[in-house]
GROMACS .gro file of C-alpha atoms in nm:
model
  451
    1UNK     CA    1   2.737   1.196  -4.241
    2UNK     CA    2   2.688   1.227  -3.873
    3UNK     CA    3   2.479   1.550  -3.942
    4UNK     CA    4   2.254   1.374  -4.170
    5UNK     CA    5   2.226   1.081  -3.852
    6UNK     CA    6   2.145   1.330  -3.613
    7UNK     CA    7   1.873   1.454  -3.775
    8UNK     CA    8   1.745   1.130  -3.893
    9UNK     CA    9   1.755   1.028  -3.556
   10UNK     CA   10   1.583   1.322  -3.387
   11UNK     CA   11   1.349   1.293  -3.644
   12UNK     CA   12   1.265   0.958  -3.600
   13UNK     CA   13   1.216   1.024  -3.230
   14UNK     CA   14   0.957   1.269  -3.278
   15UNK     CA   15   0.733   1.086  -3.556
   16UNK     CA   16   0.746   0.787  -3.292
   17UNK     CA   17   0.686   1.034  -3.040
   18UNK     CA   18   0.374   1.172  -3.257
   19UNK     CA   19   0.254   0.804  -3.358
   20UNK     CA   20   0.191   0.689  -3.055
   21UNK     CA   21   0.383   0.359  -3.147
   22UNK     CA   22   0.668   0.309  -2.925
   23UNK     CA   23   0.762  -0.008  -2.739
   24UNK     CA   24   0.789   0.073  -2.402
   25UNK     CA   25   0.890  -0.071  -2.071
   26UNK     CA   26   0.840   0.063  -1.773
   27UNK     CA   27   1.088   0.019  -1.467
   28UNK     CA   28   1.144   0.036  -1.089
   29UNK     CA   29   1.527   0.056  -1.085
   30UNK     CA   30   1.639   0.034  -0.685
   31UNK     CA   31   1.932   0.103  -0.508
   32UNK     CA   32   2.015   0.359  -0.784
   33UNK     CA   33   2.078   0.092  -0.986
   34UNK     CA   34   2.197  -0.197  -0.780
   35UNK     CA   35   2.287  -0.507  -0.957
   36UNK     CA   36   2.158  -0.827  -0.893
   37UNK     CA   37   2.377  -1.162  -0.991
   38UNK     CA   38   2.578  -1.108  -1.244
   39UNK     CA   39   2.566  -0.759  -1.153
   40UNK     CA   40   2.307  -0.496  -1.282
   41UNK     CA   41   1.988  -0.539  -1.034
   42UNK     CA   42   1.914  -0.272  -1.155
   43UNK     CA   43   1.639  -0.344  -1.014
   44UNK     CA   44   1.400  -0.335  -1.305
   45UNK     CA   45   1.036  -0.386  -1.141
   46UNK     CA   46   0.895  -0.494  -1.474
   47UNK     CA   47   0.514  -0.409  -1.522
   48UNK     CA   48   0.379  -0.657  -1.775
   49UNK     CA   49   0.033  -0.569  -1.937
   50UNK     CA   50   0.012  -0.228  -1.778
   51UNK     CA   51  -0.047   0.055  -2.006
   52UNK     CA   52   0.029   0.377  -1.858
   53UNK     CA   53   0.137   0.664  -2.053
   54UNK     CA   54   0.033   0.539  -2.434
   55UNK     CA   55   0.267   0.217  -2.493
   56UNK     CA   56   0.407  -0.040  -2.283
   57UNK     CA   57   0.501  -0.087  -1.933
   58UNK     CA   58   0.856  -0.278  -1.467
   59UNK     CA   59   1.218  -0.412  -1.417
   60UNK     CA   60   1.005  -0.387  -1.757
   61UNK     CA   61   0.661  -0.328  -1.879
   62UNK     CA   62   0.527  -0.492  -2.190
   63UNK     CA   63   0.245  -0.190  -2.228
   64UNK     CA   64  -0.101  -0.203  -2.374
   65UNK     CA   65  -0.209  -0.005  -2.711
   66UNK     CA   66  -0.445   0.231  -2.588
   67UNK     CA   67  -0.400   0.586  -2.636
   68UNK     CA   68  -0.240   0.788  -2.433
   69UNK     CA   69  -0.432   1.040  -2.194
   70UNK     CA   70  -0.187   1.335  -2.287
   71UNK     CA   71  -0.439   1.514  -2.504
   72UNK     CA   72  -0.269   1.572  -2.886
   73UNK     CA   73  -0.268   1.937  -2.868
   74UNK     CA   74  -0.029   1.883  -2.572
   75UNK     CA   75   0.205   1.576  -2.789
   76UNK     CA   76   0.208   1.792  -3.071
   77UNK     CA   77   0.317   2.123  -2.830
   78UNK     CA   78   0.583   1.899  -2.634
   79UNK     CA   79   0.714   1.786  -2.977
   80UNK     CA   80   0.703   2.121  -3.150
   81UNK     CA   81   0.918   2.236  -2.849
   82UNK     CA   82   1.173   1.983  -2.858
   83UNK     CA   83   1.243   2.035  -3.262
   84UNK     CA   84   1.292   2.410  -3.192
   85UNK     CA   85   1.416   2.430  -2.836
   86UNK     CA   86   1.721   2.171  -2.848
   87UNK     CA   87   1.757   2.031  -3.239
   88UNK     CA   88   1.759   2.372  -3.407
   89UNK     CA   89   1.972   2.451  -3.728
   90UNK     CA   90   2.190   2.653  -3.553
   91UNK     CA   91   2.279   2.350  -3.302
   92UNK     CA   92   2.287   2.135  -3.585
   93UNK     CA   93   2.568   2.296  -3.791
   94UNK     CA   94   2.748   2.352  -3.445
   95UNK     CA   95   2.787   2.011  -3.405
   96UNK     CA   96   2.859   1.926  -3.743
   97UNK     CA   97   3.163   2.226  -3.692
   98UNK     CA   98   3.255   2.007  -3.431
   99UNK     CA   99   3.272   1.673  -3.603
  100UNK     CA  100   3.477   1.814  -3.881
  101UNK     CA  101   3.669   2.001  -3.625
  102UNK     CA  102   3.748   1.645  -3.431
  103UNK     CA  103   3.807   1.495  -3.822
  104UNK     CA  104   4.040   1.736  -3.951
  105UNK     CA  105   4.250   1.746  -3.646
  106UNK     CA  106   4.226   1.462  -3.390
  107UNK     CA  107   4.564   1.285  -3.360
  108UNK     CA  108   4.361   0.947  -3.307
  109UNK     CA  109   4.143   0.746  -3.502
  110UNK     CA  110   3.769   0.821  -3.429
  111UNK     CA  111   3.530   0.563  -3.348
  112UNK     CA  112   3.186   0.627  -3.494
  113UNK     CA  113   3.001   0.413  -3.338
  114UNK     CA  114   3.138   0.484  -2.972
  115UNK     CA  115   3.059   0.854  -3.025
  116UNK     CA  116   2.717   0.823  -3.151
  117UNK     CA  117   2.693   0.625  -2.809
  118UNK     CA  118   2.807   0.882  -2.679
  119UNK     CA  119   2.646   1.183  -2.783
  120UNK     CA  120   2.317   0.992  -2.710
  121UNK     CA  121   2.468   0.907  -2.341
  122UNK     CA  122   2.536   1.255  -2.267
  123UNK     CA  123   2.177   1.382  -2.388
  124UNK     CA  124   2.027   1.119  -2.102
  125UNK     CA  125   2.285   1.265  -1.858
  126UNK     CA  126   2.242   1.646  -1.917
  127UNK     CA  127   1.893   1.530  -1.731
  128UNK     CA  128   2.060   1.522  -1.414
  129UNK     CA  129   1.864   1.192  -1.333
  130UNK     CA  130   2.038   0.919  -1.225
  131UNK     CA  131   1.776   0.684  -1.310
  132UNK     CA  132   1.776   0.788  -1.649
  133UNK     CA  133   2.012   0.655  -1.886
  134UNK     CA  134   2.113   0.555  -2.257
  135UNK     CA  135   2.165   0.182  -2.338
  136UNK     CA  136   2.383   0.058  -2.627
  137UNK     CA  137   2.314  -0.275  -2.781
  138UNK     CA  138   2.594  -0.469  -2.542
  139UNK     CA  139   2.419  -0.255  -2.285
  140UNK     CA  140   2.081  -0.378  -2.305
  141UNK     CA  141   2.146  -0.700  -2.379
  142UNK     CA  142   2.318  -0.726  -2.051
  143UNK     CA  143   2.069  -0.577  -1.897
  144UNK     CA  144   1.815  -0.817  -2.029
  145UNK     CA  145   2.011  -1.089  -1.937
  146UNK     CA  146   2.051  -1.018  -1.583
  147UNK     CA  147   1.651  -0.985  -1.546
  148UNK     CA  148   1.640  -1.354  -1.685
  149UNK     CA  149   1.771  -1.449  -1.338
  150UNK     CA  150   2.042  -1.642  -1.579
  151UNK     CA  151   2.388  -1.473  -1.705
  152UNK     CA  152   2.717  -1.522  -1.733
  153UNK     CA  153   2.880  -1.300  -1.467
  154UNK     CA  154   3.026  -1.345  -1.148
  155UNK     CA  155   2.742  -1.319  -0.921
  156UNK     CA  156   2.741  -1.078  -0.673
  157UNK     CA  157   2.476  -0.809  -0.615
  158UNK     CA  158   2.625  -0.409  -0.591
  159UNK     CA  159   2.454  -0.068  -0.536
  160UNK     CA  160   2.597   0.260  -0.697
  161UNK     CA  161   2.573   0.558  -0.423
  162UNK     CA  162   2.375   0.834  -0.629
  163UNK     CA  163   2.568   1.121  -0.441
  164UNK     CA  164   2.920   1.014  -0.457
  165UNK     CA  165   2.880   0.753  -0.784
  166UNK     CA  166   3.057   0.462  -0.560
  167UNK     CA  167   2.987   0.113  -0.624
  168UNK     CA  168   2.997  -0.117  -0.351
  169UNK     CA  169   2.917  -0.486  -0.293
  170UNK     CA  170   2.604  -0.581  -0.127
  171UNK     CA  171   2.631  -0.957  -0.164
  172UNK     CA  172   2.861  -1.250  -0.309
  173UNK     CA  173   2.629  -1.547  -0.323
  174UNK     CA  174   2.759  -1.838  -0.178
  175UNK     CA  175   2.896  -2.068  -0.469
  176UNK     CA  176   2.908  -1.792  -0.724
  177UNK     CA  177   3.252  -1.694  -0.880
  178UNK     CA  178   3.240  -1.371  -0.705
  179UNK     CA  179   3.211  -1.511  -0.307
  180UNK     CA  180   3.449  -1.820  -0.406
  181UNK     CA  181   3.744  -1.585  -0.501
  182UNK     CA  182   3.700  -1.379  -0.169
  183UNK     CA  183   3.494  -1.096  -0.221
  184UNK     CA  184   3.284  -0.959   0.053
  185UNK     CA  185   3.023  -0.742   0.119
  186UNK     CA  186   3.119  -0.378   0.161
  187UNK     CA  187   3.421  -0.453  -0.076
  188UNK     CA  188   3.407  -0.040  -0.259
  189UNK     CA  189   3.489  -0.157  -0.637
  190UNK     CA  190   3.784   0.072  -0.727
  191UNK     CA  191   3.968  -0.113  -1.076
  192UNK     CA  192   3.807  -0.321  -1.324
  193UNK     CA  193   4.112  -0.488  -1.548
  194UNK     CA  194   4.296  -0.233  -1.404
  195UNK     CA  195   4.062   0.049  -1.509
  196UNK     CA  196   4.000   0.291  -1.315
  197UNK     CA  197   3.589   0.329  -1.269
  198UNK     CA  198   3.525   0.583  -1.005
  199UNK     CA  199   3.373   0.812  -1.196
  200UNK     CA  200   3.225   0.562  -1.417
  201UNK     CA  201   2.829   0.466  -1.464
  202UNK     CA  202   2.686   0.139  -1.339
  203UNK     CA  203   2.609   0.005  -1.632
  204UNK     CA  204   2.944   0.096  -1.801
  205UNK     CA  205   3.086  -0.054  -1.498
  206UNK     CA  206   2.866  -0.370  -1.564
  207UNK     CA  207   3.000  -0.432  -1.908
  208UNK     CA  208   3.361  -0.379  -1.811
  209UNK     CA  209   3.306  -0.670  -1.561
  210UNK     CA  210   3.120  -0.939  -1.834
  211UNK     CA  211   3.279  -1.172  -2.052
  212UNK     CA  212   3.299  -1.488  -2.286
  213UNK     CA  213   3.207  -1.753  -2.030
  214UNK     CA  214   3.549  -1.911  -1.873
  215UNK     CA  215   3.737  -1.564  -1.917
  216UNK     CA  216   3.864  -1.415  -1.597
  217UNK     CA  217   3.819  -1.053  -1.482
  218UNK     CA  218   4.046  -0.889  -1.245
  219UNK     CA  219   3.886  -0.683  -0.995
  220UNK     CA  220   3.991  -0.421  -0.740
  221UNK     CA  221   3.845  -0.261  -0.436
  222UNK     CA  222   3.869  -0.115  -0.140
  223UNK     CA  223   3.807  -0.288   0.226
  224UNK     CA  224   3.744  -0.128   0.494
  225UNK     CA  225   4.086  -0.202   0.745
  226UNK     CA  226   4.316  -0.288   0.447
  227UNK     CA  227   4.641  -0.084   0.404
  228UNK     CA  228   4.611  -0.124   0.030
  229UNK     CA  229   4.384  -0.202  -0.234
  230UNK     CA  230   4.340  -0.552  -0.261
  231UNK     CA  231   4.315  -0.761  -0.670
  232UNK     CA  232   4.066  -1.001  -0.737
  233UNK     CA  233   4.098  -1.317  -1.019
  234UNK     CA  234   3.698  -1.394  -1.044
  235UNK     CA  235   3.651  -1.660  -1.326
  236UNK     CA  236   3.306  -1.535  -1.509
  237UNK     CA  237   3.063  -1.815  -1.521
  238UNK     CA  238   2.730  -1.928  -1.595
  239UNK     CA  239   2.552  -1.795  -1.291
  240UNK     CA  240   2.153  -1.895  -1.159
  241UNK     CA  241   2.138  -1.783  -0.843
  242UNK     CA  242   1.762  -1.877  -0.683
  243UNK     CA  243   1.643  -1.558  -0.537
  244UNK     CA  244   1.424  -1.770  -0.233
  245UNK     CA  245   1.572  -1.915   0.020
  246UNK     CA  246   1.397  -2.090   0.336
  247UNK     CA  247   1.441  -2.297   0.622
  248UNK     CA  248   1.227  -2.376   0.936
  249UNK     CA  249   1.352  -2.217   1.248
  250UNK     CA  250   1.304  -2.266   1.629
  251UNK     CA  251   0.919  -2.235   1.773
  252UNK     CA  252   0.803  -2.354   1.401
  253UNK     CA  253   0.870  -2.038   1.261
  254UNK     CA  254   0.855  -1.990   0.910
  255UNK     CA  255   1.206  -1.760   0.738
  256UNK     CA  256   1.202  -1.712   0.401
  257UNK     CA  257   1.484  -1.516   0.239
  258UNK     CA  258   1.415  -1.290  -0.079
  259UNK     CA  259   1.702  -1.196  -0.254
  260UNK     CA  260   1.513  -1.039  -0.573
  261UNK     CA  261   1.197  -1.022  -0.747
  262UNK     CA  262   1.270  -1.194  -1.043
  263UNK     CA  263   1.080  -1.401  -1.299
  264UNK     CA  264   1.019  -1.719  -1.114
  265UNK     CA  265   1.081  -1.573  -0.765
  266UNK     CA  266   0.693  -1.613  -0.711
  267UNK     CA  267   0.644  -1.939  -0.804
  268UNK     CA  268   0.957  -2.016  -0.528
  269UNK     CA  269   0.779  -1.827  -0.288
  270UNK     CA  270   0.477  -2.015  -0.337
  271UNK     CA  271   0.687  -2.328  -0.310
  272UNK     CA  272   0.818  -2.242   0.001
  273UNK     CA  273   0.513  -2.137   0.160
  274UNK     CA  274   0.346  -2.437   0.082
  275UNK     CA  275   0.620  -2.634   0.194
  276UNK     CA  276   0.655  -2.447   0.564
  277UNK     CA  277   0.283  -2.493   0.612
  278UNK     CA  278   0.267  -2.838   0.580
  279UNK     CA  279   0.556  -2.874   0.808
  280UNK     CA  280   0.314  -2.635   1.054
  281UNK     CA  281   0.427  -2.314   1.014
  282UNK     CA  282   0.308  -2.101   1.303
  283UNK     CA  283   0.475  -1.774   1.236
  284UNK     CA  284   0.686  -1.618   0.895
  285UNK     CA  285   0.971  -1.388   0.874
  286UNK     CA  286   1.027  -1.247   0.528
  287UNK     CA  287   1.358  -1.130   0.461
  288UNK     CA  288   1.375  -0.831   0.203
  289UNK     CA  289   1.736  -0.673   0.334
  290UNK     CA  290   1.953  -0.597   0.005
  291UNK     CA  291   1.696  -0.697  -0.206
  292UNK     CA  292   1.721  -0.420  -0.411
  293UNK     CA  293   1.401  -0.476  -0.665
  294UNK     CA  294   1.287  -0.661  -0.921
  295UNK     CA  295   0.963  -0.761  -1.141
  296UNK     CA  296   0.648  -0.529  -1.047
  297UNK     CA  297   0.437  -0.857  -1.129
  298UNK     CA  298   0.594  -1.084  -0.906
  299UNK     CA  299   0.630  -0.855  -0.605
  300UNK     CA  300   0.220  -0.871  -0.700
  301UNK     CA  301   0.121  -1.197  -0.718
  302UNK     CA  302   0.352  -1.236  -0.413
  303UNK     CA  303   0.155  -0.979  -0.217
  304UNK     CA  304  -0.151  -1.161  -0.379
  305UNK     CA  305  -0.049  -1.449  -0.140
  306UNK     CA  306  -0.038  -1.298   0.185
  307UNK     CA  307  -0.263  -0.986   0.163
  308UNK     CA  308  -0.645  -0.947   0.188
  309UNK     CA  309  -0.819  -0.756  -0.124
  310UNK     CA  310  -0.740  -0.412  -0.196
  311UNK     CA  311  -0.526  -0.208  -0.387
  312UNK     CA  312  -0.140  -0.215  -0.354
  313UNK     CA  313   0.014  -0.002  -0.639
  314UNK     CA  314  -0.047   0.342  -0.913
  315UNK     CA  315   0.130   0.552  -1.101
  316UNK     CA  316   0.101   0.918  -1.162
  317UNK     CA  317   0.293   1.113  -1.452
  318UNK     CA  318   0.395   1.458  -1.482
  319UNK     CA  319   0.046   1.558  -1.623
  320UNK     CA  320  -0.087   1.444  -1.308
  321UNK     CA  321  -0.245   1.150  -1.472
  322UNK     CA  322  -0.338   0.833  -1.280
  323UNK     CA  323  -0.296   0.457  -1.401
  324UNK     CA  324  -0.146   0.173  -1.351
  325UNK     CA  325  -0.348   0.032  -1.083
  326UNK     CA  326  -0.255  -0.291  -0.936
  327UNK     CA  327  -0.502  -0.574  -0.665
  328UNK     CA  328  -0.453  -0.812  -0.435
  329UNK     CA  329  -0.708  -1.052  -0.491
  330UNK     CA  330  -0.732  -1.208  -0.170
  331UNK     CA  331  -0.710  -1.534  -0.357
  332UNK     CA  332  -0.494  -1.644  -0.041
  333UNK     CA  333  -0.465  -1.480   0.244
  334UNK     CA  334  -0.169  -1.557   0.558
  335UNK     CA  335  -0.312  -1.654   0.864
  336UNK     CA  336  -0.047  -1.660   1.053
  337UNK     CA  337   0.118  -1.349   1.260
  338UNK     CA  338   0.385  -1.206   0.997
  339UNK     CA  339   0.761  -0.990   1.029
  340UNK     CA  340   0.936  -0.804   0.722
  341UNK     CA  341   1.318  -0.750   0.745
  342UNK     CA  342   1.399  -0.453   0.562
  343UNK     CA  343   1.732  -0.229   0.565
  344UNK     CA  344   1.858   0.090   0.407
  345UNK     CA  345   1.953  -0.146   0.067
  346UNK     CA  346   1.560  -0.213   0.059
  347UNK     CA  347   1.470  -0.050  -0.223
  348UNK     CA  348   1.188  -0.029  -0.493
  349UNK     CA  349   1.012  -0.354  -0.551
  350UNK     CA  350   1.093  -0.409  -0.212
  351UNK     CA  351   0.956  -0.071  -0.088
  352UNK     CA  352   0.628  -0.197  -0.302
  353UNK     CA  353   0.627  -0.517  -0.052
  354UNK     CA  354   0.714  -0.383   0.270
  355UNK     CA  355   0.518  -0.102   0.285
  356UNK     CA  356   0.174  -0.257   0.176
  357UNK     CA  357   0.260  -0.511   0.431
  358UNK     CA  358   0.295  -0.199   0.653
  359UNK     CA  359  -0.027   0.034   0.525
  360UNK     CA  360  -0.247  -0.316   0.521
  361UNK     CA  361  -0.154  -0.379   0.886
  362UNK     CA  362  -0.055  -0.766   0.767
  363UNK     CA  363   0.242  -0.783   0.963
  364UNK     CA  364   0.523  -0.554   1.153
  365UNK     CA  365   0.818  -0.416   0.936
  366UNK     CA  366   1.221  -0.459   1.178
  367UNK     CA  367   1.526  -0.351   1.055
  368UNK     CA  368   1.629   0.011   0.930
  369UNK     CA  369   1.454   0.300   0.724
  370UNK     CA  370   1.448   0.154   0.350
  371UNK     CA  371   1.619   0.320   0.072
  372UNK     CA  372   1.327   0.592  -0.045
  373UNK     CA  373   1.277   0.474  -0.435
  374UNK     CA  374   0.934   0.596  -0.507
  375UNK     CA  375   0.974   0.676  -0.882
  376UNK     CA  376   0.950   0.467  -1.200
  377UNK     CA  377   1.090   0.438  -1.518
  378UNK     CA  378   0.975   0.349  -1.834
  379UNK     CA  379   1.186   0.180  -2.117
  380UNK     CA  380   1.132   0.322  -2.508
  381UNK     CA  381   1.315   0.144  -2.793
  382UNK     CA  382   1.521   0.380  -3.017
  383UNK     CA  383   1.579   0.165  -3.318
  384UNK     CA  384   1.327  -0.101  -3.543
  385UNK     CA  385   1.593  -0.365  -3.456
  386UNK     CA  386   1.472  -0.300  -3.072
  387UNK     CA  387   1.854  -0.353  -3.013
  388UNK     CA  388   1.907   0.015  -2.806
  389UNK     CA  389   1.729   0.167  -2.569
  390UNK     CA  390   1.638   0.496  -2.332
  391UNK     CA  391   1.542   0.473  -1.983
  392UNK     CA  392   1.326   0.773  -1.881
  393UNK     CA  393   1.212   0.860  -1.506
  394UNK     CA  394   0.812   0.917  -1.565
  395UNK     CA  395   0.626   0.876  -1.298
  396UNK     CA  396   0.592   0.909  -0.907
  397UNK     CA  397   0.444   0.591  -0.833
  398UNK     CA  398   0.243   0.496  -0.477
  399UNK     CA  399   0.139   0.198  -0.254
  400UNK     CA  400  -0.204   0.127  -0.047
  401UNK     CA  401  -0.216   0.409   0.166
  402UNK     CA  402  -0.193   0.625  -0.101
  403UNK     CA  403   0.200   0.768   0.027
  404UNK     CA  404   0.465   0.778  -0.226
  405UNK     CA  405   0.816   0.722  -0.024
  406UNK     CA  406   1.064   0.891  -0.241
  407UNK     CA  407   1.363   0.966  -0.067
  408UNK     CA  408   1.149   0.924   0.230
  409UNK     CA  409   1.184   0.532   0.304
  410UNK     CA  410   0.972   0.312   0.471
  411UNK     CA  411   1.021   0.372   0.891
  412UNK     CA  412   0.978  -0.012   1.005
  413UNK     CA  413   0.786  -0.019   1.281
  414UNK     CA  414   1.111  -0.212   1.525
  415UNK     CA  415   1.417  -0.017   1.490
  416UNK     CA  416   1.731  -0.180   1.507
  417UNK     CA  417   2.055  -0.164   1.366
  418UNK     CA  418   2.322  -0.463   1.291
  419UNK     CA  419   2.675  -0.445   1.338
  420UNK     CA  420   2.907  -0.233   1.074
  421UNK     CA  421   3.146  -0.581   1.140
  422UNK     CA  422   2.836  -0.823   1.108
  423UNK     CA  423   2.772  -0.627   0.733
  424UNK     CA  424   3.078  -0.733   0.630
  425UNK     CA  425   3.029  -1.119   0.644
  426UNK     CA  426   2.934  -1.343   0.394
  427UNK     CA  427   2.706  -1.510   0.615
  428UNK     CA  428   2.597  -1.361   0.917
  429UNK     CA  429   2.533  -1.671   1.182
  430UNK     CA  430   2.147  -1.623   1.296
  431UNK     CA  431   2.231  -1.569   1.699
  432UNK     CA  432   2.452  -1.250   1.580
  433UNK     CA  433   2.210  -1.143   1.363
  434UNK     CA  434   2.055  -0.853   1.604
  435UNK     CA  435   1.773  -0.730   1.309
  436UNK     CA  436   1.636  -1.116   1.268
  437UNK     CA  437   1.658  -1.206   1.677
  438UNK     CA  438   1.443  -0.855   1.704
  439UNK     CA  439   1.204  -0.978   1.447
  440UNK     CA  440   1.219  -1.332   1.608
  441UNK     CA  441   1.091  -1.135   1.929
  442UNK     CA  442   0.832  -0.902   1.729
  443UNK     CA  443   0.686  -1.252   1.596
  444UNK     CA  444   0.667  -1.471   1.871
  445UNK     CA  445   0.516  -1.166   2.084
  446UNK     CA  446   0.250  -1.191   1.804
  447UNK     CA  447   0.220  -1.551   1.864
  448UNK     CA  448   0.124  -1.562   2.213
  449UNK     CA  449  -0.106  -1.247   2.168
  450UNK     CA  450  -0.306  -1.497   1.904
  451UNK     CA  451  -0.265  -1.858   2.132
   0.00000   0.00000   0.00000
């Protein structure tokens, strides 16, 4: 039985492979997978309408139906190799040796479904990507969800360290389960229900931690200063957290806060623009620090807004073929003198933002070096149901100037550090705040330059 799966399912992969028909969605995951709300940013830059290697392109593309530029000779070689080098006859029956190994003499009962999973998880691991990954149908619902900008979840935003697999907590958000029950940024996640999940993916990590709306999850982590591990009761809830927030600060400069590029986080933006204007907006600080990605089309038609024409964004694959180019319009252009908070948890979409901003000369970039997340991934259905998924790393992808700042980073052009202690508050009061004073500084040196 799982013999005959196996090969129906490697199969299946090639013929899609060979068709040219697979749904495909292309992503920017940041902070090696951060997660954004309810947890999971991973940071999916979503490319709508951008075809790029023969399907669909994001945090997710919805690619075109052209043909791929892969000439067929080289599908057909790739596919030929993958039939012979990895699902060969003699693999085959070893794993079927194995099953009926595991059947004949496991103490326990064996869970089919979990070790399909499985076997397909480990395949995407044995790539020694960390970006690449296998989803199961909870999985990728959940991930789906969280790109929706609406789940239920407790609302915080985490990143996963790719070197020693920790998660930690960027960001409660204030009136989300996860701030209201005391959780803080820098909190290292350690237990979830009393599982252990050091060693554990993000995404397995993000699962553990959803639930039935109303249902409570226990969470423990580490804090800095703490003799002991301290235990979290975090109701999960029906979080909507909006990723812009703005406000009108001394000298009638303009701060707008970006949490995420999300769905409708351009249409905010817009909103808030507007709305600072007409109050006479003189100057604008754009906050991207922890904003660990988002939707490849809204960090667009956000960079639409304040950039002159020219191009901000393409992709090239591992056959050294180049797509997926991306415009501003100049449809609106900022007038006024412009500052970019970024940090070392800027990452991917953000990267996208900042460093246009940077390469245009639009506006000066203060904080720290940003992450270095200058690959994308694609998404590619596995089933007709659509309900699993792969995520592949396939591309290197690169902004105006034509660098690509894998783990490179963007070098803003004000250094300046904030507190370890400040990083640790919920909300950091704006006369502490070292990295926005600095840009405060940057800015209004701008302004009198212009007056």
């Amino acid at each position: 039985m799982l013999l005959d799966w196996i090969k129906n399912k490697g199969k299946a992969w090639c013929n899609r492979m060979n068709e040219k028909k697979s749904y495909q969605r292309g992503m920017l995951t940041g902070v090696a997978g951060g997660i954004l709300g309810c947890l999971i940013v991973v940071a999916i830059l979503v490319v709508a309408g951008v075809n790029i290697f023969a399907a669909n392109n994001g945090h997710i593309i919805f690619g075109a139906e052209e043909e791929s530029s892969m000439e067929e000779t080289e599908l057909e070689t790739t596919i030929e190799e993958e039939e012979t080098g990895v699902l060969t006859e003699e693999f085959l029956e070893k794993v079927e040796r194995i099953y009926s190994d595991m059947q004949s003499y496991f103490l326990y009962d064996i869970d089919e479904k979990a070790l399909r999973d499985g076997m397909l998880d480990g395949m995407l691991k044995a790539l020694d990507d960390p970006y690449s990954c296998y989803y199961n149908e909870e999985e990728l619902v959940s991930m789906m969800e969280t790109t929706q900008g609406e789940y239920v979840g407790i609302g915080v935003s985490v990143s996963q360290n790719v070197n020693t697999g920790l998660i930690t907590i960027l960001k409660p958000y204030k009136g989300a389960p996860g701030a209201e029950a005391g959780l803080l940024p820098g909190d290292v996640l350690y237990k979830i229900n009393d599982q252990e999940i050091t060693t554990m993916e993000l995404d397995s990590v993000v699962g553990l931690i959803r639930g039935e709306e109303g249902s409570t999850v226990k969470i423990t982590v580490y804090r800095e200063g703490e003799a002991d591990y301290l235990d979290f009761e975090v109701e999960r809830r029906m979080v909507e957290i909006p990723t812009v927030e703005y406000e009108m600060l001394d000298n009638q400069i303009g701060y707008i806060i970006v949490s995420a590029f999300e769905g409708n986080t351009d249409e905010q933006f817009e909103a808030a623009m507007k709305d600072l204007t007409e109050q006479g907006m003189k100057g604008l600080i754009i906050d991207l620090r922890d904003n660990g990605g988002g939707l490849l089309d809204t960090v667009v038609n956000m960079l639409d807004y304040v950039l002159p024409e020219g191009l901000i964004f393409y992709v090239k694959d591992k056959y050294e073929n180049v797509g997926g180019e991306m415009y501003s319009t100049s449809d609106c252009y900022l007038e006024v003198p412009l500052v970019v908070l970024v940090n070392e948890n800027s990452a991917s979409a953000s990267e996208v933002f900042a460093g246009n901003i940077q390469d245009f000369k639009a506006g000066k970039l203060v904080g720290t070096t940003t992450f270095g997340k200058g690959i994308m991934q694609s998404m590619y259905y596995e089933d007709p149901r659509y309900s699993t998924a792969i995520k592949l790393t396939v591309a290197d992808y690169y902004i105006h100037s034509g660098r690509n700042i894998h783990k490179i980073g963007i070098t803003p052009d004000v250094e300046v550090e904030l507190e370890e202690e400040l990083k640790k508050l919920l909300t950091i009061p704006h006369e502490q705040d070292t990295q926005l004073q600095a840009g405060i500084a940057t800015l209004m040196e701008a302004m009198s330059l212009e007056q």
